[in-house]
GROMACS .gro file of C-alpha atoms in nm:
model
  476
    1MET     CA    1   9.337  13.511  10.857
    2ASN     CA    2   9.254  13.448  11.225
    3ILE     CA    3   9.116  13.143  11.405
    4ILE     CA    4   8.755  13.255  11.340
    5VAL     CA    5   8.773  13.170  10.976
    6PRO     CA    6   8.840  12.787  11.012
    7GLN     CA    7   8.568  12.779  11.279
    8ILE     CA    8   8.313  12.931  11.045
    9GLY     CA    9   8.423  12.683  10.776
   10TRP     CA   10   8.380  12.383  11.004
   11LYS     CA   11   8.034  12.509  11.110
   12ASN     CA   12   7.929  12.562  10.745
   13VAL     CA   13   8.006  12.198  10.683
   14TRP     CA   14   7.715  12.090  10.906
   15ARG     CA   15   7.459  12.345  10.797
   16ASN     CA   16   7.310  12.093  10.558
   17GLN     CA   17   7.399  11.769  10.734
   18THR     CA   18   7.239  11.528  10.479
   19ARG     CA   19   7.422  11.684  10.180
   20SER     CA   20   7.749  11.687  10.373
   21LEU     CA   21   7.707  11.329  10.496
   22VAL     CA   22   7.655  11.200  10.132
   23VAL     CA   23   7.981  11.365  10.027
   24ILE     CA   24   8.161  11.239  10.343
   25VAL     CA   25   8.037  10.873  10.283
   26ALA     CA   26   8.139  10.899   9.915
   27VAL     CA   27   8.492  11.018  10.014
   28MET     CA   28   8.517  10.754  10.281
   29LEU     CA   29   8.430  10.473  10.044
   30GLY     CA   30   8.666  10.607   9.782
   31ILE     CA   31   8.957  10.635  10.029
   32PHE     CA   32   8.861  10.283  10.158
   33GLY     CA   33   8.870  10.134   9.808
   34GLY     CA   34   9.189  10.311   9.707
   35THR     CA   35   9.366  10.227  10.028
   36MET     CA   36   9.267   9.858  10.013
   37ALA     CA   37   9.365   9.833   9.643
   38THR     CA   38   9.712   9.992   9.729
   39GLY     CA   39   9.763   9.768  10.027
   40ILE     CA   40   9.676   9.456   9.829
   41MET     CA   41   9.894   9.552   9.542
   42GLN     CA   42  10.189   9.631   9.773
   43GLY     CA   43  10.140   9.306   9.957
   44TRP     CA   44  10.147   9.117   9.625
   45ILE     CA   45  10.464   9.295   9.506
   46ALA     CA   46  10.641   9.244   9.837
   47GLN     CA   47  10.550   8.868   9.827
   48ARG     CA   48  10.666   8.843   9.464
   49ILE     CA   49  11.000   9.022   9.541
   50HIS     CA   50  11.058   8.796   9.838
   51ASP     CA   51  10.979   8.478   9.642
   52VAL     CA   52  11.193   8.581   9.345
   53ILE     CA   53  11.495   8.651   9.566
   54HIS     CA   54  11.454   8.353   9.811
   55LEU     CA   55  11.331   8.098   9.572
   56GLU     CA   56  11.435   8.172   9.221
   57THR     CA   57  11.732   8.408   9.174
   58SER     CA   58  11.886   8.496   9.508
   59HIS     CA   59  12.060   8.828   9.553
   60VAL     CA   60  12.362   8.766   9.328
   61GLN     CA   61  12.447   8.487   9.076
   62ILE     CA   62  12.791   8.409   8.939
   63HIS     CA   63  12.833   8.221   8.608
   64HIS     CA   64  13.077   8.153   8.329
   65PRO     CA   65  13.059   8.465   8.095
   66GLU     CA   66  12.877   8.266   7.820
   67PHE     CA   67  12.656   8.050   8.048
   68GLN     CA   68  12.355   8.294   8.031
   69PHE     CA   69  12.346   8.263   7.648
   70ASN     CA   70  12.398   7.885   7.632
   71GLU     CA   71  12.336   7.693   7.951
   72GLU     CA   72  12.566   7.397   7.870
   73ILE     CA   73  12.730   7.179   8.128
   74MET     CA   74  13.078   7.249   8.007
   75LEU     CA   75  13.048   7.623   8.086
   76LYS     CA   76  13.174   7.612   8.436
   77ILE     CA   77  13.276   7.897   8.671
   78ASN     CA   78  13.632   7.999   8.629
   79ASN     CA   79  13.868   7.977   8.927
   80TYR     CA   80  13.595   7.833   9.153
   81PRO     CA   81  13.825   7.777   9.452
   82LEU     CA   82  13.937   8.146   9.438
   83VAL     CA   83  13.562   8.267   9.416
   84ALA     CA   84  13.469   8.037   9.706
   85SER     CA   85  13.747   8.180   9.911
   86LEU     CA   86  13.641   8.531   9.836
   87LEU     CA   87  13.280   8.470   9.934
   88ASP     CA   88  13.389   8.317  10.267
   89THR     CA   89  13.566   8.642  10.354
   90MET     CA   90  13.280   8.889  10.261
   91PRO     CA   91  13.077   8.997  10.580
   92GLN     CA   92  12.771   9.099  10.370
   93VAL     CA   93  12.734   8.742  10.240
   94GLU     CA   94  12.493   8.538  10.464
   95GLY     CA   95  12.513   8.227  10.246
   96TRP     CA   96  12.616   8.091   9.910
   97SER     CA   97  12.541   7.773   9.724
   98PRO     CA   98  12.727   7.612   9.436
   99ARG     CA   99  12.517   7.444   9.179
  100VAL     CA  100  12.567   7.207   8.885
  101LYS     CA  101  12.299   7.270   8.623
  102ILE     CA  102  12.196   7.056   8.316
  103PHE     CA  103  11.889   7.026   8.119
  104VAL     CA  104  11.734   6.675   8.121
  105MET     CA  105  11.442   6.476   7.997
  106ALA     CA  106  11.243   6.283   8.265
  107GLN     CA  107  11.017   5.982   8.213
  108SER     CA  108  10.790   5.814   8.461
  109ASN     CA  109  10.580   5.512   8.385
  110TRP     CA  110  10.303   5.731   8.263
  111ALA     CA  111  10.449   6.047   8.107
  112ALA     CA  112  10.760   6.240   8.013
  113THR     CA  113  10.876   6.603   8.047
  114GLY     CA  114  11.184   6.825   8.031
  115PHE     CA  115  11.325   7.052   8.314
  116MET     CA  116  11.655   7.209   8.450
  117LEU     CA  117  11.816   6.974   8.693
  118LYS     CA  118  12.011   7.148   8.975
  119GLY     CA  119  12.284   6.957   9.165
  120ILE     CA  120  12.299   7.118   9.504
  121THR     CA  121  12.464   7.073   9.845
  122PRO     CA  122  12.152   7.063  10.071
  123SER     CA  123  12.324   7.229  10.376
  124GLN     CA  124  12.436   7.529  10.168
  125GLU     CA  125  12.133   7.543   9.956
  126LYS     CA  126  11.920   7.596  10.269
  127LYS     CA  127  12.108   7.912  10.338
  128VAL     CA  128  12.019   8.080  10.008
  129SER     CA  129  11.680   7.922   9.915
  130GLU     CA  130  11.351   7.853  10.101
  131ILE     CA  131  11.264   7.556   9.874
  132ASP     CA  132  11.296   7.321  10.165
  133GLU     CA  133  11.023   7.524  10.343
  134LYS     CA  134  10.788   7.471  10.042
  135MET     CA  135  10.757   7.099  10.062
  136VAL     CA  136  10.398   6.972  10.028
  137GLU     CA  137  10.494   6.598  10.019
  138GLY     CA  138  10.799   6.394  10.122
  139SER     CA  139  11.120   6.559  10.238
  140PHE     CA  140  11.407   6.773  10.101
  141LEU     CA  141  11.751   6.608  10.018
  142GLU     CA  142  11.860   6.547  10.373
  143ASP     CA  143  11.903   6.168  10.423
  144GLU     CA  144  12.126   5.919  10.247
  145TYR     CA  145  11.963   5.664  10.019
  146LYS     CA  146  12.094   5.384   9.802
  147ILE     CA  147  11.906   5.511   9.505
  148PRO     CA  148  11.971   5.876   9.417
  149SER     CA  149  11.685   6.102   9.522
  150ILE     CA  150  11.515   6.389   9.331
  151VAL     CA  151  11.287   6.667   9.454
  152LEU     CA  152  11.034   6.785   9.194
  153GLY     CA  153  10.813   7.083   9.165
  154SER     CA  154  10.432   7.030   9.186
  155LYS     CA  155  10.386   7.118   8.825
  156THR     CA  156  10.660   6.874   8.713
  157ALA     CA  157  10.496   6.607   8.917
  158GLN     CA  158  10.158   6.683   8.743
  159ASN     CA  159  10.337   6.663   8.397
  160LEU     CA  160  10.480   6.327   8.492
  161LYS     CA  161  10.122   6.222   8.619
  162LEU     CA  162  10.242   6.169   8.970
  163LEU     CA  163   9.952   6.364   9.109
  164ASN     CA  164   9.661   6.139   9.156
  165TYR     CA  165   9.314   6.155   9.304
  166GLN     CA  166   9.158   5.881   9.504
  167ALA     CA  167   8.878   5.839   9.755
  168THR     CA  168   9.062   5.610   9.995
  169ALA     CA  169   8.893   5.491  10.310
  170GLU     CA  170   9.123   5.708  10.519
  171LYS     CA  171   9.031   6.024  10.323
  172MET     CA  172   8.658   5.941  10.335
  173LEU     CA  173   8.682   5.922  10.717
  174ALA     CA  174   8.859   6.260  10.721
  175LEU     CA  175   8.575   6.429  10.532
  176ASP     CA  176   8.409   6.521  10.862
  177SER     CA  177   8.710   6.742  10.952
  178LEU     CA  178   8.634   6.971  10.644
  179GLU     CA  179   8.407   7.266  10.676
  180ILE     CA  180   8.157   7.112  10.435
  181PRO     CA  181   7.784   7.041  10.517
  182LYS     CA  182   7.703   6.683  10.597
  183GLU     CA  183   7.436   6.665  10.332
  184VAL     CA  184   7.712   6.742  10.077
  185THR     CA  185   7.960   6.486  10.209
  186SER     CA  186   7.684   6.217  10.229
  187LYS     CA  187   7.644   6.262   9.846
  188ILE     CA  188   7.998   6.153   9.777
  189LYS     CA  189   8.002   5.863  10.009
  190ALA     CA  190   7.942   5.647   9.702
  191LEU     CA  191   8.265   5.761   9.541
  192ASN     CA  192   8.449   5.447   9.429
  193THR     CA  193   8.813   5.385   9.512
  194LYS     CA  194   8.931   5.414   9.159
  195ARG     CA  195   9.247   5.619   9.111
  196TYR     CA  196   9.219   5.915   8.877
  197ARG     CA  197   9.548   6.028   8.704
  198ASN     CA  198   9.423   6.372   8.603
  199GLU     CA  199   9.215   6.637   8.777
  200TYR     CA  200   8.974   6.674   8.487
  201ASP     CA  201   8.843   6.311   8.512
  202PHE     CA  202   8.804   6.341   8.890
  203ARG     CA  203   8.615   6.671   8.874
  204LEU     CA  204   8.379   6.518   8.616
  205GLU     CA  205   8.313   6.240   8.869
  206LEU     CA  206   8.236   6.490   9.140
  207GLN     CA  207   8.016   6.692   8.902
  208ARG     CA  208   7.807   6.380   8.841
  209MET     CA  209   7.753   6.323   9.207
  210LEU     CA  210   7.701   6.681   9.331
  211SER     CA  211   7.454   6.947   9.226
  212LYS     CA  212   7.591   7.245   9.031
  213LYS     CA  213   7.557   7.474   9.335
  214ASP     CA  214   7.731   7.229   9.567
  215PHE     CA  215   8.018   7.162   9.323
  216GLU     CA  216   8.075   7.539   9.267
  217ALA     CA  217   8.091   7.587   9.645
  218TYR     CA  218   8.294   7.288   9.748
  219GLY     CA  219   8.449   7.129   9.435
  220ASN     CA  220   8.796   7.280   9.487
  221ILE     CA  221   8.811   7.181   9.858
  222LEU     CA  222   8.718   6.814   9.772
  223VAL     CA  223   8.959   6.802   9.477
  224ASP     CA  224   9.242   6.918   9.716
  225HIS     CA  225   9.129   6.674   9.985
  226PHE     CA  226   9.136   6.367   9.763
  227SER     CA  227   9.463   6.450   9.577
  228PHE     CA  228   9.797   6.300   9.669
  229TYR     CA  229  10.145   6.260   9.502
  230ARG     CA  230  10.290   5.919   9.431
  231MET     CA  231  10.607   5.925   9.639
  232GLY     CA  232  10.901   5.679   9.611
  233VAL     CA  233  10.846   5.603   9.239
  234ASN     CA  234  11.139   5.582   9.009
  235ILE     CA  235  11.185   5.822   8.719
  236VAL     CA  236  11.447   5.791   8.441
  237LEU     CA  237  11.653   6.102   8.358
  238THR     CA  238  11.817   6.131   8.017
  239MET     CA  239  12.116   6.353   8.016
  240GLN     CA  240  12.459   6.403   7.845
  241THR     CA  241  12.784   6.374   8.023
  242LEU     CA  242  13.080   6.614   7.981
  243ASP     CA  243  13.226   6.366   7.730
  244GLY     CA  244  12.908   6.371   7.517
  245GLU     CA  245  12.781   6.025   7.635
  246MET     CA  246  12.408   5.980   7.680
  247ILE     CA  247  12.324   5.834   8.021
  248THR     CA  248  11.987   5.729   8.173
  249PRO     CA  249  12.025   5.715   8.554
  250VAL     CA  250  11.722   5.631   8.778
  251PHE     CA  251  11.620   5.873   9.055
  252LYS     CA  252  11.363   5.808   9.328
  253VAL     CA  253  11.106   6.089   9.401
  254ARG     CA  254  11.166   6.184   9.761
  255GLY     CA  255  10.982   6.519   9.774
  256ILE     CA  256  10.744   6.756   9.603
  257TYR     CA  257  10.771   7.132   9.655
  258LYS     CA  258  10.512   7.399   9.557
  259THR     CA  259  10.583   7.771   9.529
  260SER     CA  260  10.356   8.064   9.417
  261ASN     CA  261  10.515   8.034   9.067
  262SER     CA  262  10.394   7.723   8.873
  263ASN     CA  263  10.624   7.808   8.584
  264PHE     CA  264  10.920   7.763   8.833
  265ASP     CA  265  10.772   7.450   8.975
  266GLY     CA  266  10.752   7.302   8.619
  267THR     CA  267  11.105   7.385   8.521
  268ASN     CA  268  11.335   7.316   8.815
  269ALA     CA  269  11.414   6.993   9.009
  270PHE     CA  270  11.683   6.932   9.261
  271VAL     CA  271  11.937   6.642   9.333
  272ASP     CA  272  12.243   6.596   9.541
  273ARG     CA  273  12.544   6.780   9.372
  274GLU     CA  274  12.799   6.497   9.450
  275GLN     CA  275  12.576   6.234   9.293
  276LEU     CA  276  12.517   6.441   8.991
  277SER     CA  277  12.873   6.535   8.938
  278ALA     CA  278  12.973   6.166   8.968
  279LEU     CA  279  12.713   6.077   8.687
  280LEU     CA  280  12.827   6.361   8.473
  281GLN     CA  281  13.200   6.278   8.531
  282VAL     CA  282  13.294   6.621   8.648
  283ASP     CA  283  13.513   6.711   8.945
  284ALA     CA  284  13.419   6.886   9.271
  285ASN     CA  285  13.532   7.225   9.139
  286HIS     CA  286  13.294   7.198   8.832
  287VAL     CA  287  13.023   7.443   8.919
  288ASN     CA  288  12.786   7.614   8.681
  289GLU     CA  289  12.627   7.862   8.909
  290ILE     CA  290  12.685   8.020   9.249
  291ALA     CA  291  12.380   8.167   9.421
  292ILE     CA  292  12.449   8.427   9.696
  293ILE     CA  293  12.221   8.566   9.968
  294ALA     CA  294  12.319   8.896  10.135
  295SER     CA  295  12.185   9.053  10.445
  296ASN     CA  296  11.942   9.259  10.243
  297ALA     CA  297  11.876   9.377   9.885
  298GLU     CA  298  12.098   9.678   9.896
  299SER     CA  299  12.384   9.470  10.044
  300GLY     CA  300  12.327   9.230   9.755
  301ILE     CA  301  12.401   9.514   9.504
  302GLU     CA  302  12.723   9.595   9.708
  303VAL     CA  303  12.838   9.225   9.702
  304SER     CA  304  12.773   9.222   9.326
  305GLU     CA  305  12.979   9.537   9.269
  306LYS     CA  306  13.268   9.415   9.490
  307LEU     CA  307  13.280   9.068   9.313
  308GLU     CA  308  13.297   9.245   8.983
  309SER     CA  309  13.588   9.450   9.108
  310TYR     CA  310  13.785   9.129   9.179
  311GLN     CA  311  13.778   9.036   8.801
  312THR     CA  312  13.746   8.662   8.841
  313SER     CA  313  13.679   8.617   8.477
  314ASN     CA  314  13.314   8.540   8.557
  315GLN     CA  315  12.984   8.712   8.504
  316VAL     CA  316  12.839   8.851   8.825
  317MET     CA  317  12.477   8.956   8.821
  318SER     CA  318  12.265   9.116   9.092
  319TRP     CA  319  11.902   9.051   9.137
  320LYS     CA  320  11.827   9.378   8.957
  321THR     CA  321  11.996   9.254   8.649
  322ILE     CA  322  11.862   8.903   8.670
  323SER     CA  323  11.501   9.011   8.714
  324PRO     CA  324  11.464   9.373   8.598
  325GLU     CA  325  11.093   9.360   8.634
  326ILE     CA  326  11.142   9.302   9.012
  327ALA     CA  327  11.362   9.614   9.027
  328MET     CA  328  11.085   9.805   8.846
  329TYR     CA  329  10.828   9.673   9.090
  330THR     CA  330  11.040   9.803   9.384
  331GLU     CA  331  11.075  10.146   9.233
  332PHE     CA  332  10.718  10.197   9.118
  333ALA     CA  333  10.510  10.004   9.366
  334ASN     CA  334  10.434  10.307   9.592
  335LEU     CA  335  10.405  10.549   9.301
  336ILE     CA  336  10.140  10.332   9.128
  337GLY     CA  337   9.934  10.308   9.449
  338TYR     CA  338   9.943  10.688   9.490
  339ILE     CA  339   9.838  10.746   9.132
  340TYR     CA  340   9.545  10.510   9.190
  341VAL     CA  341   9.437  10.695   9.500
  342LEU     CA  342   9.488  11.030   9.331
  343ILE     CA  343   9.261  10.921   9.039
  344ILE     CA  344   8.979  10.824   9.294
  345LEU     CA  345   9.019  11.158   9.462
  346LEU     CA  346   9.004  11.357   9.145
  347ALA     CA  347   8.693  11.178   9.051
  348LEU     CA  348   8.537  11.259   9.398
  349ALA     CA  349   8.653  11.616   9.355
  350PHE     CA  350   8.375  11.682   9.100
  351GLY     CA  351   8.115  11.579   9.362
  352ILE     CA  352   8.273  11.808   9.615
  353ILE     CA  353   8.283  12.101   9.371
  354ASN     CA  354   7.912  12.051   9.307
  355THR     CA  355   7.838  12.040   9.671
  356MET     CA  356   8.032  12.351   9.740
  357LEU     CA  357   7.879  12.541   9.445
  358MET     CA  358   7.532  12.457   9.582
  359SER     CA  359   7.639  12.574   9.922
  360VAL     CA  360   7.775  12.909   9.786
  361LEU     CA  361   7.465  12.973   9.571
  362GLU     CA  362   7.238  12.906   9.871
  363ARG     CA  363   7.432  13.168  10.081
  364VAL     CA  364   7.460  13.462   9.836
  365LYS     CA  365   7.286  13.707  10.070
  366GLU     CA  366   7.486  13.579  10.367
  367LEU     CA  367   7.818  13.613  10.183
  368GLY     CA  368   7.714  13.967  10.064
  369MET     CA  369   7.647  14.061  10.432
  370LEU     CA  370   7.981  13.937  10.545
  371MET     CA  371   8.163  14.129  10.276
  372ALA     CA  372   7.947  14.439  10.353
  373ILE     CA  373   8.051  14.433  10.735
  374GLY     CA  374   8.417  14.414  10.642
  375MET     CA  375   8.516  14.055  10.562
  376ASN     CA  376   8.761  14.092  10.284
  377LYS     CA  377   8.781  13.864   9.978
  378LYS     CA  378   9.093  13.687  10.115
  379ARG     CA  379   8.895  13.576  10.418
  380VAL     CA  380   8.594  13.478  10.216
  381PHE     CA  381   8.828  13.259  10.006
  382TYR     CA  382   8.988  13.102  10.311
  383MET     CA  383   8.647  13.033  10.466
  384ILE     CA  384   8.524  12.836  10.160
  385MET     CA  385   8.862  12.663  10.121
  386PHE     CA  386   8.853  12.541  10.482
  387GLU     CA  387   8.498  12.429  10.431
  388SER     CA  388   8.592  12.215  10.131
  389VAL     CA  389   8.905  12.077  10.300
  390PHE     CA  390   8.715  11.985  10.625
  391LEU     CA  391   8.442  11.815  10.417
  392THR     CA  392   8.706  11.604  10.230
  393LEU     CA  393   8.926  11.547  10.529
  394THR     CA  394   8.636  11.416  10.745
  395GLY     CA  395   8.543  11.151  10.483
  396ALA     CA  396   8.910  11.071  10.432
  397LEU     CA  397   8.981  11.015  10.799
  398ALA     CA  398   8.675  10.786  10.837
  399GLY     CA  399   8.782  10.600  10.526
  400LEU     CA  400   9.145  10.556  10.658
  401VAL     CA  401   9.038  10.441  11.002
  402PHE     CA  402   8.795  10.194  10.838
  403SER     CA  403   9.042  10.064  10.573
  404GLY     CA  404   9.335  10.071  10.847
  405THR     CA  405   9.125   9.831  11.056
  406ILE     CA  406   9.042   9.591  10.774
  407LEU     CA  407   9.405   9.605  10.652
  408HIS     CA  408   9.533   9.532  11.001
  409ILE     CA  409   9.322   9.221  11.031
  410THR     CA  410   9.382   9.096  10.673
  411SER     CA  411   9.758   9.153  10.706
  412LYS     CA  412   9.757   8.870  10.955
  413THR     CA  413   9.487   8.646  10.808
  414GLY     CA  414   9.557   8.713  10.441
  415ILE     CA  415   9.296   8.759  10.163
  416SER     CA  416   9.240   8.450   9.959
  417PHE     CA  417   9.184   8.473   9.578
  418GLY     CA  418   9.174   8.085   9.561
  419MET     CA  419   8.914   8.092   9.280
  420TRP     CA  420   9.182   8.238   9.049
  421ALA     CA  421   9.482   8.060   9.207
  422GLU     CA  422   9.580   7.888   8.882
  423GLY     CA  423   9.595   8.210   8.697
  424PHE     CA  424   9.782   8.399   8.966
  425GLU     CA  425  10.036   8.117   9.005
  426ALA     CA  426  10.092   8.109   8.630
  427ILE     CA  427  10.234   8.464   8.651
  428GLY     CA  428  10.419   8.406   8.979
  429PHE     CA  429  10.189   8.560   9.233
  430SER     CA  430  10.029   8.391   9.544
  431ALA     CA  431   9.655   8.344   9.551
  432VAL     CA  432   9.672   8.447   9.918
  433VAL     CA  433   9.782   8.807   9.967
  434TYR     CA  434   9.881   8.989  10.293
  435PRO     CA  435   9.812   9.357  10.243
  436ILE     CA  436  10.088   9.609  10.347
  437MET     CA  437  10.038   9.978  10.422
  438THR     CA  438  10.304  10.188  10.595
  439ALA     CA  439  10.264  10.504  10.802
  440THR     CA  440  10.428  10.695  10.520
  441ASN     CA  441  10.152  10.560  10.280
  442TYR     CA  442   9.879  10.698  10.510
  443LEU     CA  443  10.055  11.039  10.545
  444ILE     CA  444  10.091  11.079  10.174
  445ILE     CA  445   9.728  10.991  10.119
  446LEU     CA  446   9.624  11.254  10.377
  447ILE     CA  447   9.835  11.508  10.190
  448LEU     CA  448   9.668  11.410   9.862
  449VAL     CA  449   9.323  11.447  10.035
  450VAL     CA  450   9.410  11.802  10.162
  451PHE     CA  451   9.540  11.887   9.810
  452THR     CA  452   9.214  11.762   9.651
  453GLY     CA  453   9.004  11.965   9.907
  454ILE     CA  454   9.199  12.284   9.813
  455ILE     CA  455   9.169  12.229   9.441
  456SER     CA  456   8.789  12.156   9.484
  457SER     CA  457   8.738  12.493   9.664
  458VAL     CA  458   8.892  12.710   9.390
  459TRP     CA  459   8.585  12.731   9.160
  460PRO     CA  460   8.315  12.774   9.434
  461ALA     CA  461   8.539  13.039   9.602
  462ARG     CA  462   8.592  13.224   9.278
  463LYS     CA  463   8.218  13.235   9.234
  464ALA     CA  464   8.180  13.391   9.583
  465LEU     CA  465   8.455  13.639   9.525
  466LYS     CA  466   8.264  13.775   9.215
  467LEU     CA  467   7.972  13.869   9.429
  468ASN     CA  468   7.887  14.231   9.464
  469PRO     CA  469   7.801  14.297   9.826
  470SER     CA  470   7.523  14.552   9.746
  471GLU     CA  471   7.363  14.331   9.493
  472ALA     CA  472   7.406  14.020   9.703
  473LEU     CA  473   7.216  14.190   9.989
  474ARG     CA  474   6.916  14.246   9.768
  475THR     CA  475   6.897  13.875   9.677
  476GLU     CA  476   6.593  13.701   9.809
   0.00000   0.00000   0.00000
């Protein structure tokens, strides 16, 4: 093979420009779709992994050996002072937080629900968890109050009917700041100041005042705008002390947090550890869980293995053990994306094969002449293979440039799937995704494209190699 063969292949691509452009556009759209889907999926998985580690599990957890099977208050960590001193000496540990955990029943003036109550030390918890950055109302456990304070998840607040909807005068004035046409906002000026204790009733009121088209377009925005949490109200918690005594302390709601996982928001609440320990009549060394954050995920595994080697009579679990599905996401995220792109390319390959077969059948006499003047079968094969690869590669490069531009923009602005937010949050995924594609991802997709081009050339090339030069020259 010399340099002439690729040049001939490139020129042959453009002999029938319309047909080639159809294939190129098809490949471009296929690559664009595959790349966008891969980037969105990787963005979602990266967000989920980050949220699981920094909001729910941390890199490592330490418990009493039986705590995972029976989360009882009496199952405390063995030799807590020793474990604490070990953690303070490990350079990979960026932060650790001791927690007292107990399941409680909570009752507001309007409803009741159950959840896991976590007693934390706010300054240490901030080093392992980003809950304090997820506050949507009120503040985290930072100030001192006479009445013990509690921070609830948004789902728990809904269950206790602390999320209300009301068209206050202040919110009515702020309507102009929303990106809603004035003819729509003018229709809801007549909203009364009645307080709605659930979203369903408030939506019914909006539906009554707006047309179906306006409600579908702006209903969610208006529901969010008029919603608010009742802060500072008292809720009564029912729990059992270490001695088996039932107590009903009162906590004041100081803050509401909201993560991308509504299930987590509905099952976890936070109070000060010292106050909870005093209520439960346990000492300062009574800790049910230690959450640890390392410098990165791999360091978290090393910390877990090192702590296990110390044999502190406790159960040490890394994030891979606590959430095996997250470990699986990490290992298969890229592979699933490449499989998706490969499936698209294989589907496109049938179109490329068809185009190349038509090209070969239209040039039977020309191919016979080339072979008659000395072009051997190997060069004929390479010429058709280059033609197929160039055809596929041109569409792929256009698709990668197009998708790369869109991905670069959306990786900063995010792509909102707000319409399905409730469904996504129910399974722990955010409704706003920031796509991620690395240089390695693009390189592997290009390799898959070249591979597809080569595979697509085999059948047309085999057809050309079967030609008899003397018979081909007599073809009209």
